[in-house]
Amino acid sequence: MSATPWQIGDVPGPKQAHILRPEVFPKIVKTLKRPLIVVGSRKEVSEDKDIANNIVIMAKSMNSPLVVSPSIFKSFMKFKDVKVVCMGIEDLVNHLKEKEWKGFDDKGNYDSILFVGGVYYFQSQMLSTLKHFAPHLKTFSMDRFYHPNAEFSFENMSEVRWVQEFKGMIEMIKSSSVS
Amino acid sequence: MTTKLSIKELESSFAKIKGLELLIGKIVEEEWDEIVGPTPYPSITDLRAWDHRLLQRYEPFYSPFCDMCCLCTFGKCDLTKGKKGSCGIDIRSQQGKIVLIACLMGAACHATHARHIVNYLIEKKGRDYPIHLGEEIELEAPLIRLVAGIKPKKLGDLEEVLDYIERQITHLLSATATGQEESYIDFESKALHAGMVDNVALEVADIAQISALRFPKGDPDAPLVDLGMGVIDKTKPVILCVGHNVAPGSEIINYLEQSGIYGSVEVAGICCTAHDLTRYSTGAKIVGPLSRQLIFVRSGVADVIILDQECIRTDIIDEAKKVGTRVITTIDQVCAGLPDMTKSPIESIIKELVSGSFPAVLIHDPAKAGEVAVKVALEIAPSRRAKIISDEQEVLDAVLRCKDCGRCRRNCPIDLSIDEAVYASHEKNFGLLAQIYDQCLLCGRCESECPEHIPIVSAIRVAAMEKIRNEKYKVRSGRGPIKDTEIRKVGRPIVMGEIPGVIAFVGCANYPNGNKELVEMADEFAKRRYIVVASGCAAMDIARYKDEDGQTLYEKYAGDFDAGCILNTGSCVSNAHIIGAAVKIANIFAKRRLRGNFEEIADYILNRIGAVAIAWGAQHQKAASIATGANRLGIPVILGPQGVKYRRAYLGRADKKENWTVYNVRTGKEVYAGPAPEHLLYVTESKEEAIVTAARLVMRPNDTSKGRMIKLSHYIDLHQKLYGIIPEDLHLFVRTEADLPLTMKDQLLKVLKKRGWEPMELPDPTLLERQIIRRE
């Protein structure tokens, strides 16, 4: 299966992301032992309360901390029942690429990084760093843009469809985590 | 530079020579009694140990743009999953190589610019024309003194420095060929070397033109000049200069003055040549930064365009032809496939250009190009203007072709919602397009992708016409260097940390959300009494916004190098004075020797001078080389999100305590000094992150407690204001309780206690073992 990068020229080379179907992701979630969700600075994500709420629900269901890009941290600091860390994304990625990093709980590095809400071209480059220098990590792009530098990425989709799919996916993750 | 010829013994039919030694070269009149340091004219490996020390702490962080190496015929080589290319290179070293090539492109641009301007000025004024930057500037060339180890007195002295720079660039470039350098760390060391020679080239170019073209000489009250697309008087013939080399533009002004018609023709510029035109004559005008190029050329306002070098759109001649604007290229770097008319008689060149049989020509003679430009503009302006038909209706008709495919957005470098804005125009709603204008880079990539060939940039121009007409701003003309007297005044409070820092806004106009964020950042730091400096396109864009009182920041703040001021040093090459100010502090305030003494000065700056640059819209390779040169001197640089495409950052790891030790000069002990500055080159995703990061990166191990208290107050306050919380890393920057802001002391002590904080030593810091003066 192939897809074209959201930014048409963002073609990295022979290794491009597998397309991730929202309905399949809840099954994958069960295989992730130490996930980390990274929320970028795109205002469309932080300013939409539903999306922000859904991201937090996802984090809780997956037992994942949230790392939030500093400019949108204020939108997330009110959520008390999930660990929210305010950190520059480049700084974070620099830590993640070290296999032996202890993580935010001193229990070691994470095994899977889920990106959402990043500025497209910035996030693409962060994913590229992890693709090349962090073979110990699986990377997922949960945005509505196909990110070829991730290991798994949603395909390009409209905002309306993405909001629907994302919500549906969260429901599935939530219910499967409860069961 | 001298060559030694020795003949021990020679016997021939015409002579018998024994023990002859000849020295061939330049006789240098030595009047500078400063002791020469260890590295005058350093080779590409002389400062390698310093580089490795820096890179051990600030490791290169790569974000490859491409998975492959395509640089030789072995390729393309897939470098993913740890694979090596046919030559043995891996992705890390390949990235180091690409970064070095980018820095060399930048350094080569500045070196050729400097060579062109020095040659031009020597031809006009002679080799003995003095380098003189005004009565209050004795330290005229801090970077040349530091790197080359000479004190240039005349224009001719700069040729020797340029010879050195050009040699270094050649050596460095050869290291990028297949089968040469292999280590990413050494590629980075070489990139740092390229950056350093780049910075010297900047200084060569600017001190030459300041001296010989009588630009402002460190004048804090340099005149306010006009900036904006709305300031151009369209009733007059208009000549537009684009690029960086002021020689042809200055000759236009010379010719107009000699002819007694200066004022009846508009002379305007885009990009750095515009800065330098206004430094040459306050009658010149600045259209704007490089991002204004396409939209302004398309407006058809310019009758003649003069191109010199760097940052010129490669389609500018085609665009100019469409609106009947004539083009003259003037520098050998930009020949553009045009006929070379340098040696043709002036009247015949004018005839060809006016008739349009050659609408664009190449003239490698600034004075001739200047005269031709004026005469052609005067001749064609009246008839050409009459023929320019308003394209508004055509543009409005074109947007109706939009099928909302979205490809324009997907080809936009900053992911603007152009698709929505264009499609909304179907309903005669041009408001969204006008809004896009405020953020748009105006690069035209959306148009190239549009299957309906809609001229989107033109549509944005029509939609934003009212805004464009009202673009009338004031910018302070580039003042050039910082005066020695200013350094004497602020040196101590900067080194002690009592002035919280020097924040330099530099670089291009490749912003993620328009220039307003840049203005907000500059205003924030000036209000807080940091010293704010600016150069290049960033200096222009700081002016492109008025507050509620109708003032730009240059009208609101004084232009001194002092707390709470905002100054414009000038064009890209004036970045030398920003970097040079840090070097001057080390010399003038701290009495450190400069001459060939790079490591010691870099060590001083890294540990003691809280200067940080923000290149919010960095785009060109020149910005990469300038930043890398600043990094070698210990000055951190923060990039906006587009800067991630440079593919390399230099990042520290605050959590690795062992990386943050320094020697205490007074005891010889190696002590932990905290992660200050934490990064050397860091990419931020948002304006808020850039502001807070800058407030963090100005901290230095040498800060006094009072100084650290002031720096921490701003850091904590900004962190709370923009992120909503007290910094998580606060404990890393508090050395003793005396560092804590008094009004928050109790609250912060509680926070520190929770984080297991312990007081630390305040060393007299250095990274260089040889700087230790006493061992305990």
PDB file of C-alpha atoms in Angstrom, chain B residues 185-290:
ATOM      1  CA  ILE B 185      32.564  14.981  14.134  1.00  0.00           C
ATOM      2  CA  ASP B 186      35.341  16.141  11.838  1.00  0.00           C
ATOM      3  CA  PHE B 187      32.852  17.208   9.193  1.00  0.00           C
ATOM      4  CA  GLU B 188      31.331  19.322  11.938  1.00  0.00           C
ATOM      5  CA  SER B 189      34.721  20.665  12.987  1.00  0.00           C
ATOM      6  CA  LYS B 190      35.226  21.693   9.383  1.00  0.00           C
ATOM      7  CA  ALA B 191      31.765  23.237   9.246  1.00  0.00           C
ATOM      8  CA  LEU B 192      32.697  25.278  12.313  1.00  0.00           C
ATOM      9  CA  HIS B 193      35.860  26.360  10.496  1.00  0.00           C
ATOM     10  CA  ALA B 194      33.795  27.330   7.445  1.00  0.00           C
ATOM     11  CA  GLY B 195      31.517  29.323   9.725  1.00  0.00           C
ATOM     12  CA  MET B 196      34.462  31.093  11.291  1.00  0.00           C
ATOM     13  CA  VAL B 197      35.973  32.175   7.959  1.00  0.00           C
ATOM     14  CA  ASP B 198      32.492  33.186   6.841  1.00  0.00           C
ATOM     15  CA  ASN B 199      32.258  35.541   9.819  1.00  0.00           C
ATOM     16  CA  VAL B 200      35.643  37.040   8.967  1.00  0.00           C
ATOM     17  CA  ALA B 201      34.491  37.589   5.374  1.00  0.00           C
ATOM     18  CA  LEU B 202      31.456  39.459   6.682  1.00  0.00           C
ATOM     19  CA  GLU B 203      33.730  41.775   8.585  1.00  0.00           C
ATOM     20  CA  VAL B 204      36.037  42.334   5.635  1.00  0.00           C
ATOM     21  CA  ALA B 205      33.122  43.345   3.431  1.00  0.00           C
ATOM     22  CA  ASP B 206      31.473  45.628   5.931  1.00  0.00           C
ATOM     23  CA  ILE B 207      34.471  47.500   7.295  1.00  0.00           C
ATOM     24  CA  ALA B 208      35.612  48.123   3.713  1.00  0.00           C
ATOM     25  CA  GLN B 209      32.296  49.613   2.658  1.00  0.00           C
ATOM     26  CA  ILE B 210      31.723  51.514   5.885  1.00  0.00           C
ATOM     27  CA  SER B 211      35.158  53.129   5.504  1.00  0.00           C
ATOM     28  CA  ALA B 212      35.131  53.848   1.802  1.00  0.00           C
ATOM     29  CA  LEU B 213      31.444  54.505   1.161  1.00  0.00           C
ATOM     30  CA  ARG B 214      30.965  56.536   4.321  1.00  0.00           C
ATOM     31  CA  PHE B 215      28.205  54.497   5.850  1.00  0.00           C
ATOM     32  CA  PRO B 216      27.122  55.314   9.417  1.00  0.00           C
ATOM     33  CA  LYS B 217      29.973  54.478  11.780  1.00  0.00           C
ATOM     34  CA  GLY B 218      28.355  52.993  14.825  1.00  0.00           C
ATOM     35  CA  ASP B 219      25.866  55.835  15.066  1.00  0.00           C
ATOM     36  CA  PRO B 220      23.030  55.003  17.508  1.00  0.00           C
ATOM     37  CA  ASP B 221      21.039  57.821  15.921  1.00  0.00           C
ATOM     38  CA  ALA B 222      21.499  56.604  12.361  1.00  0.00           C
ATOM     39  CA  PRO B 223      18.647  58.123  10.338  1.00  0.00           C
ATOM     40  CA  LEU B 224      15.197  56.591  10.104  1.00  0.00           C
ATOM     41  CA  VAL B 225      14.522  55.624   6.495  1.00  0.00           C
ATOM     42  CA  ASP B 226      11.455  54.541   4.541  1.00  0.00           C
ATOM     43  CA  LEU B 227      10.504  50.900   4.244  1.00  0.00           C
ATOM     44  CA  GLY B 228       7.558  49.089   2.682  1.00  0.00           C
ATOM     45  CA  MET B 229       5.912  48.488  -0.668  1.00  0.00           C
ATOM     46  CA  GLY B 230       3.748  51.538  -0.078  1.00  0.00           C
ATOM     47  CA  VAL B 231       6.636  53.996   0.209  1.00  0.00           C
ATOM     48  CA  ILE B 232       7.647  53.839  -3.443  1.00  0.00           C
ATOM     49  CA  ASP B 233       6.505  56.862  -5.432  1.00  0.00           C
ATOM     50  CA  LYS B 234       5.047  55.309  -8.554  1.00  0.00           C
ATOM     51  CA  THR B 235       4.803  58.612 -10.361  1.00  0.00           C
ATOM     52  CA  LYS B 236       8.588  58.611 -10.770  1.00  0.00           C
ATOM     53  CA  PRO B 237      10.809  56.245 -12.717  1.00  0.00           C
ATOM     54  CA  VAL B 238      11.742  53.407 -10.359  1.00  0.00           C
ATOM     55  CA  ILE B 239      15.003  51.470 -10.220  1.00  0.00           C
ATOM     56  CA  LEU B 240      14.980  48.396  -8.016  1.00  0.00           C
ATOM     57  CA  CYS B 241      18.203  46.792  -6.748  1.00  0.00           C
ATOM     58  CA  VAL B 242      18.042  43.180  -5.575  1.00  0.00           C
ATOM     59  CA  GLY B 243      20.760  41.289  -3.763  1.00  0.00           C
ATOM     60  CA  HIS B 244      23.615  42.133  -1.419  1.00  0.00           C
ATOM     61  CA  ASN B 245      26.379  44.032  -3.168  1.00  0.00           C
ATOM     62  CA  VAL B 246      25.848  47.767  -2.974  1.00  0.00           C
ATOM     63  CA  ALA B 247      28.393  48.723  -5.644  1.00  0.00           C
ATOM     64  CA  PRO B 248      26.006  49.035  -8.621  1.00  0.00           C
ATOM     65  CA  GLY B 249      23.275  50.624  -6.493  1.00  0.00           C
ATOM     66  CA  SER B 250      25.666  53.220  -5.118  1.00  0.00           C
ATOM     67  CA  GLU B 251      26.735  54.033  -8.673  1.00  0.00           C
ATOM     68  CA  ILE B 252      23.100  54.687  -9.613  1.00  0.00           C
ATOM     69  CA  ILE B 253      22.927  57.235  -6.809  1.00  0.00           C
ATOM     70  CA  ASN B 254      26.300  58.719  -7.839  1.00  0.00           C
ATOM     71  CA  TYR B 255      25.112  59.161 -11.398  1.00  0.00           C
ATOM     72  CA  LEU B 256      21.798  60.698 -10.327  1.00  0.00           C
ATOM     73  CA  GLU B 257      23.631  63.117  -8.039  1.00  0.00           C
ATOM     74  CA  GLN B 258      26.178  64.038 -10.677  1.00  0.00           C
ATOM     75  CA  SER B 259      23.363  64.638 -13.138  1.00  0.00           C
ATOM     76  CA  GLY B 260      21.486  66.764 -10.623  1.00  0.00           C
ATOM     77  CA  ILE B 261      18.372  64.622 -10.838  1.00  0.00           C
ATOM     78  CA  TYR B 262      18.570  62.651  -7.579  1.00  0.00           C
ATOM     79  CA  GLY B 263      15.068  62.745  -6.184  1.00  0.00           C
ATOM     80  CA  SER B 264      13.340  62.571  -9.509  1.00  0.00           C
ATOM     81  CA  VAL B 265      14.047  58.851  -9.791  1.00  0.00           C
ATOM     82  CA  GLU B 266      13.175  56.353  -7.056  1.00  0.00           C
ATOM     83  CA  VAL B 267      16.055  54.100  -6.016  1.00  0.00           C
ATOM     84  CA  ALA B 268      14.813  51.202  -3.954  1.00  0.00           C
ATOM     85  CA  GLY B 269      16.076  47.832  -2.866  1.00  0.00           C
ATOM     86  CA  ILE B 270      15.002  44.387  -1.795  1.00  0.00           C
ATOM     87  CA  CYS B 271      17.040  42.260   0.636  1.00  0.00           C
ATOM     88  CA  CYS B 272      20.395  43.363   2.034  1.00  0.00           C
ATOM     89  CA  THR B 273      21.425  45.595  -0.831  1.00  0.00           C
ATOM     90  CA  ALA B 274      18.469  47.751   0.255  1.00  0.00           C
ATOM     91  CA  HIS B 275      19.934  48.143   3.744  1.00  0.00           C
ATOM     92  CA  ASP B 276      23.238  49.193   2.260  1.00  0.00           C
ATOM     93  CA  LEU B 277      21.648  51.626  -0.195  1.00  0.00           C
ATOM     94  CA  THR B 278      20.095  53.480   2.737  1.00  0.00           C
ATOM     95  CA  ARG B 279      23.409  53.421   4.561  1.00  0.00           C
ATOM     96  CA  TYR B 280      24.895  55.046   1.476  1.00  0.00           C
ATOM     97  CA  SER B 281      22.092  57.553   0.967  1.00  0.00           C
ATOM     98  CA  THR B 282      19.026  58.196   3.066  1.00  0.00           C
ATOM     99  CA  GLY B 283      17.119  59.070  -0.091  1.00  0.00           C
ATOM    100  CA  ALA B 284      17.061  55.400  -1.078  1.00  0.00           C
ATOM    101  CA  LYS B 285      14.142  53.253   0.030  1.00  0.00           C
ATOM    102  CA  ILE B 286      13.687  49.698   1.228  1.00  0.00           C
ATOM    103  CA  VAL B 287      10.887  47.730  -0.403  1.00  0.00           C
ATOM    104  CA  GLY B 288      11.355  44.900   2.047  1.00  0.00           C
ATOM    105  CA  PRO B 289      13.004  41.561   2.714  1.00  0.00           C
ATOM    106  CA  LEU B 290      13.666  38.899   0.117  1.00  0.00           C
TER     107      LEU B 290
END
